[in-house]
PDB file of C-alpha atoms and ligand atoms in Angstrom:
ATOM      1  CA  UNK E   1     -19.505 -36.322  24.977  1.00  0.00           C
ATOM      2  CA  UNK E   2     -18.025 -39.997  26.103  1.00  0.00           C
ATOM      3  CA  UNK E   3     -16.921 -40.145  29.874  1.00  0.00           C
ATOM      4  CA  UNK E   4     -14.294 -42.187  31.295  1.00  0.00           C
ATOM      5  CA  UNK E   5     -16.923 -44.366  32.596  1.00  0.00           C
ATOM      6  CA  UNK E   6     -17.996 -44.902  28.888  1.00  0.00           C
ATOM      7  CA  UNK E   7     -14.048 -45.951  28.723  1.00  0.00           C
ATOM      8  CA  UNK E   8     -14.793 -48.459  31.677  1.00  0.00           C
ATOM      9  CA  UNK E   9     -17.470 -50.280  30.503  1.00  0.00           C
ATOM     10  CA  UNK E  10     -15.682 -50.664  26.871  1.00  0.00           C
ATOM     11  CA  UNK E  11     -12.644 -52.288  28.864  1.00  0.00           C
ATOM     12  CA  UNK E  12     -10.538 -49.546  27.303  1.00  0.00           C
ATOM     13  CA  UNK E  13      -9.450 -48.767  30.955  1.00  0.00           C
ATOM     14  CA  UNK E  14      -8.618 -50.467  33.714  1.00  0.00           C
ATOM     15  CA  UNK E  15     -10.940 -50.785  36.456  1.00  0.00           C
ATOM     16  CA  UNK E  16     -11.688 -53.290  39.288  1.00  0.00           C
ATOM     17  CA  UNK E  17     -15.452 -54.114  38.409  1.00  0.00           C
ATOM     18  CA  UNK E  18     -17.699 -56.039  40.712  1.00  0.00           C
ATOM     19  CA  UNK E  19     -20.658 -56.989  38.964  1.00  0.00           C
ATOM     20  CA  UNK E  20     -21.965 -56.409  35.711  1.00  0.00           C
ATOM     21  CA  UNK E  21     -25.037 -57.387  33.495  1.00  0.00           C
ATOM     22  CA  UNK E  22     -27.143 -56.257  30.106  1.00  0.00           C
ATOM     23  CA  UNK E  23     -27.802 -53.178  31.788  1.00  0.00           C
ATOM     24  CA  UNK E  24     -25.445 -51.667  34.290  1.00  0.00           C
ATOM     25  CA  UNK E  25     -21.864 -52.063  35.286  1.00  0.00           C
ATOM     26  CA  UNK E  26     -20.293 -51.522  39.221  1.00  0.00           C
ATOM     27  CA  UNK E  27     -16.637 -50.494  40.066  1.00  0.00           C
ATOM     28  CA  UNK E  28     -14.923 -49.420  42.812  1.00  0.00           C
ATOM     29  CA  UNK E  29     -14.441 -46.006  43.476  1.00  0.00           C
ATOM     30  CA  UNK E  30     -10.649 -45.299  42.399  1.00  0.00           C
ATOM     31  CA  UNK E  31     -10.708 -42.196  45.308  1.00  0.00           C
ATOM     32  CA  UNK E  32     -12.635 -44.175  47.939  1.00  0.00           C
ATOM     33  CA  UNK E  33     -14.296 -41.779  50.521  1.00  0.00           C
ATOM     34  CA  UNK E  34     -15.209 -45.161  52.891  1.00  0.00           C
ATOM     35  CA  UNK E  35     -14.439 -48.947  53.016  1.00  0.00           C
ATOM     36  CA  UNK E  36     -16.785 -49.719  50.359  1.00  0.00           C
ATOM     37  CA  UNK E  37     -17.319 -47.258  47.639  1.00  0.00           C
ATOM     38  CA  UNK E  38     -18.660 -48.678  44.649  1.00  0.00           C
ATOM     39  CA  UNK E  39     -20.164 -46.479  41.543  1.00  0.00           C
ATOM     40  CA  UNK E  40     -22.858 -48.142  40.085  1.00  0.00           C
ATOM     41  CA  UNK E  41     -23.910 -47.080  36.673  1.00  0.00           C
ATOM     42  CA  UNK E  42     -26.553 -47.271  33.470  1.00  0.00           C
ATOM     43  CA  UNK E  43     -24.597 -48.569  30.499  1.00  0.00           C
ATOM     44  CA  UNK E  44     -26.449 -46.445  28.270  1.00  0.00           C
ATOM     45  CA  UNK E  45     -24.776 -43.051  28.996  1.00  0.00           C
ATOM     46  CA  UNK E  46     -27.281 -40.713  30.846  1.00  0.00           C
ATOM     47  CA  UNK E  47     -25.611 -37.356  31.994  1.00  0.00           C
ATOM     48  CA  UNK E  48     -27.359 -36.158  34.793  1.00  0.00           C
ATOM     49  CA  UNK E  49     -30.220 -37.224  37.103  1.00  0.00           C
ATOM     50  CA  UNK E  50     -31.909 -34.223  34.739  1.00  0.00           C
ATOM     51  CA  UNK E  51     -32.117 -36.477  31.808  1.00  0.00           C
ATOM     52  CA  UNK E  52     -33.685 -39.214  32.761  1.00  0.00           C
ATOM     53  CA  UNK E  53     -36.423 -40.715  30.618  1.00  0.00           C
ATOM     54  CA  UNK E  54     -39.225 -43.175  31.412  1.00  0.00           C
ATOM     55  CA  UNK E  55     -37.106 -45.533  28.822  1.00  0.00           C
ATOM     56  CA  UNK E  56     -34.131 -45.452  31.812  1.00  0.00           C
ATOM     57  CA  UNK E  57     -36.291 -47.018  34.741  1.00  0.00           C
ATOM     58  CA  UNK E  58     -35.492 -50.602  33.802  1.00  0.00           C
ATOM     59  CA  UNK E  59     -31.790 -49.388  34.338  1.00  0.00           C
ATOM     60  CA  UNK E  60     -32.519 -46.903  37.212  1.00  0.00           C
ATOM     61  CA  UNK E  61     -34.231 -49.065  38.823  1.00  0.00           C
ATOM     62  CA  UNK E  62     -31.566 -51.966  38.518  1.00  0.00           C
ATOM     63  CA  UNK E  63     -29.247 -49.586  40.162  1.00  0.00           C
ATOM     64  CA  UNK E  64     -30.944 -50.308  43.327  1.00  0.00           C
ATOM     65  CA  UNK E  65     -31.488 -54.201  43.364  1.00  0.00           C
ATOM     66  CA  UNK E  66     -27.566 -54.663  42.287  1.00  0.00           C
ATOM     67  CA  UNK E  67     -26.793 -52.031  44.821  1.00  0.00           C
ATOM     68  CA  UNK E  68     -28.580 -53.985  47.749  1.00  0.00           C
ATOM     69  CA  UNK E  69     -26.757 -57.441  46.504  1.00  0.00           C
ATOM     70  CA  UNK E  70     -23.493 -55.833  45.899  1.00  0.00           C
ATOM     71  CA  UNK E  71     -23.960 -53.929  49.794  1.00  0.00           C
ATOM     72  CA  UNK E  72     -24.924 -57.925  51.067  1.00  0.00           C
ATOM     73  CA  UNK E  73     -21.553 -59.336  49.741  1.00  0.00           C
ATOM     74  CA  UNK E  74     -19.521 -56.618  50.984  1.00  0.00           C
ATOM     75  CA  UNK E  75     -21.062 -57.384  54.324  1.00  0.00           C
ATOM     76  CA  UNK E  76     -22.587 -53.463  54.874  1.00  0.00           C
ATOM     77  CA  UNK E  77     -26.393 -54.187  54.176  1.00  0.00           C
ATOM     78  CA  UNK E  78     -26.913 -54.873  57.869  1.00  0.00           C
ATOM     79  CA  UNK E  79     -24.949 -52.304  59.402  1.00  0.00           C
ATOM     80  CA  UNK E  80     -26.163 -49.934  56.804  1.00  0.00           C
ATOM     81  CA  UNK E  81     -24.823 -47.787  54.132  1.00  0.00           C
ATOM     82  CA  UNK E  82     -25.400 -44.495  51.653  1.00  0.00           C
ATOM     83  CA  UNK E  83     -26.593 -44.433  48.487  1.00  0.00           C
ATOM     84  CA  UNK E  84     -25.883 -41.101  46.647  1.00  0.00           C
ATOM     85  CA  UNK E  85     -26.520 -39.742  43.178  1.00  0.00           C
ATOM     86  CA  UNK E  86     -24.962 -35.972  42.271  1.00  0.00           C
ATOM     87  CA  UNK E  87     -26.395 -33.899  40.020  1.00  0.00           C
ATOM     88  CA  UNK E  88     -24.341 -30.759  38.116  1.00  0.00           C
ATOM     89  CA  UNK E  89     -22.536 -28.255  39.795  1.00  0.00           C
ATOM     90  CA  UNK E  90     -24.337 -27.624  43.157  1.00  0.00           C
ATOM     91  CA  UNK E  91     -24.817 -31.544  44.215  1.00  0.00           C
ATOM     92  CA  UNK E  92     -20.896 -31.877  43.465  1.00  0.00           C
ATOM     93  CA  UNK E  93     -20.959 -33.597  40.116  1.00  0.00           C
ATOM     94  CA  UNK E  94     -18.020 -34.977  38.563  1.00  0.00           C
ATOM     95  CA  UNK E  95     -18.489 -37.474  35.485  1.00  0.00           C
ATOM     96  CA  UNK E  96     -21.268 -36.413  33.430  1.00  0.00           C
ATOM     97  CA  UNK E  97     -22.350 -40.140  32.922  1.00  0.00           C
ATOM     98  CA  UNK E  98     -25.113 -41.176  36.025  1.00  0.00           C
ATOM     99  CA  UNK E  99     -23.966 -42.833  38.712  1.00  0.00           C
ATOM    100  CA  UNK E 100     -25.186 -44.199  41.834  1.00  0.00           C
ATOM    101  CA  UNK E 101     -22.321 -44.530  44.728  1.00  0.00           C
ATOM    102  CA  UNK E 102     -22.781 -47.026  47.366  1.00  0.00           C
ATOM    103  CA  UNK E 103     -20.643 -46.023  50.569  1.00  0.00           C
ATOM    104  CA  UNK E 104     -20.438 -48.223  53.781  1.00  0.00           C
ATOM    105  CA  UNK E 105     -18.123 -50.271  56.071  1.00  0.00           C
ATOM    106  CA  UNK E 106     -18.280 -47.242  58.775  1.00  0.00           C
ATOM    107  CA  UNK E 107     -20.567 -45.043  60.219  1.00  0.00           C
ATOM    108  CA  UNK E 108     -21.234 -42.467  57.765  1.00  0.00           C
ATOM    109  CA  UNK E 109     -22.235 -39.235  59.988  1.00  0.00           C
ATOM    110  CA  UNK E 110     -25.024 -36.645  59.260  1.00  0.00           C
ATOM    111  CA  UNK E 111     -26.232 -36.748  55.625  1.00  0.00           C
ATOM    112  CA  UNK E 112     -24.661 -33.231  54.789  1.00  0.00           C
ATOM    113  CA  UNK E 113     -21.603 -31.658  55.929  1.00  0.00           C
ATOM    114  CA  UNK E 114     -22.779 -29.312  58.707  1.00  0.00           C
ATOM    115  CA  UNK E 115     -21.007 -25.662  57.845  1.00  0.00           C
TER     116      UNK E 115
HETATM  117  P1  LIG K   1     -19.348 -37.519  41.272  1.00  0.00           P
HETATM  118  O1  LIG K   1     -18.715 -36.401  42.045  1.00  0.00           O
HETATM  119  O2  LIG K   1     -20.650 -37.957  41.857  1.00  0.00           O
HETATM  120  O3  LIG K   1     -19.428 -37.213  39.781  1.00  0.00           O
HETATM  121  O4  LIG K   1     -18.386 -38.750  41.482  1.00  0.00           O
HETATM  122  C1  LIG K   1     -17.448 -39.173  40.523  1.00  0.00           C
HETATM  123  C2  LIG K   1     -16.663 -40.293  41.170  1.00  0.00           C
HETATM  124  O5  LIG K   1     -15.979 -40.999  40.163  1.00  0.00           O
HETATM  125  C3  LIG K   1     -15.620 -39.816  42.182  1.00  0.00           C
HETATM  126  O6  LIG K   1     -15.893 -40.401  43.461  1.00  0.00           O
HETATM  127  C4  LIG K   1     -14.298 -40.314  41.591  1.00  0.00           C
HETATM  128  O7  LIG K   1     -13.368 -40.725  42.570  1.00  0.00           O
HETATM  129  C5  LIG K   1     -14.759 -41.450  40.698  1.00  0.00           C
HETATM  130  N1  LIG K   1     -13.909 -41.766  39.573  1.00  0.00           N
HETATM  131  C6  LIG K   1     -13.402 -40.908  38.652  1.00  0.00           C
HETATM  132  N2  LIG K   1     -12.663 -41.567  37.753  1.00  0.00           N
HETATM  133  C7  LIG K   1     -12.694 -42.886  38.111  1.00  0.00           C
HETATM  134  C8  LIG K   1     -12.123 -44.074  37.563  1.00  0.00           C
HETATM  135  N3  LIG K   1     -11.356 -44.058  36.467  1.00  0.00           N
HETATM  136  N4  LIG K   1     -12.368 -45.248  38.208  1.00  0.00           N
HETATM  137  C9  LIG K   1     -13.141 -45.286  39.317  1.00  0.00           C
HETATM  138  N5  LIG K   1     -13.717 -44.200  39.862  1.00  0.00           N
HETATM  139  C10 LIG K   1     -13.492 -43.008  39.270  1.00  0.00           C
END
């Protein structure tokens, strides 16, 4: 079942993308939860951090390196930031189609809300 991040990286639309190459595509975050919130994702449509193969590392492991350039030209790689990937219904998931989100620009606070 085709996301609408599938929809994104076919241009059928709108978003404002930030870098993009053979293998994955970043956007920013159209309900920003910081400064910089970018989702950074595989093309090839992986649903959940569950279904991962060892084919996906070239791609899973790109999400990091663009993540770290895309972090340096927003400015946030010194001050830090959060990487975060949610998986099904207890880590929050939203869009069934992988995605790693890069937050920053502030400080971000404990890792988990604290109940
Ligand atoms: P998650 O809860 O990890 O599945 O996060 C899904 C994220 O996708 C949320 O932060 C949404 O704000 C974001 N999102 C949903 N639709 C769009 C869209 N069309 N463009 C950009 N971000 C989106």
């Amino acid at each position: 079942m085709s996301t609408v991040f599938s929809k994104i990286i076919a241009r059928e639309i709108p978003a404002d993308i930030v870098y993009e190459d053979e293998l994955v595509l970043a956007f920013r975050d159209i309900a920003p939860s910081a400064p910089t919130h970018i989702l950074i994702i595989p093309k090839r449509e992986i649903a959940t951090a569950n279904d991962v193969t060892a084919e996906d590392e070239a791609a899973l492991g790109r999400l990091f390196t663009v993540a770290a350039k895309i972090a340096a030209e927003e400015g946030i790689a010194e001050n830090g930031y959060r990487l975060i990937v949610n998986c099904n219904e207890h880590g929050g998931q939203e869009v069934f189609h992988l995605h790693m989100h890069l937050l920053g620009g502030r400080s971000l606070g404990p890792m988990l809300a604290r109940k």
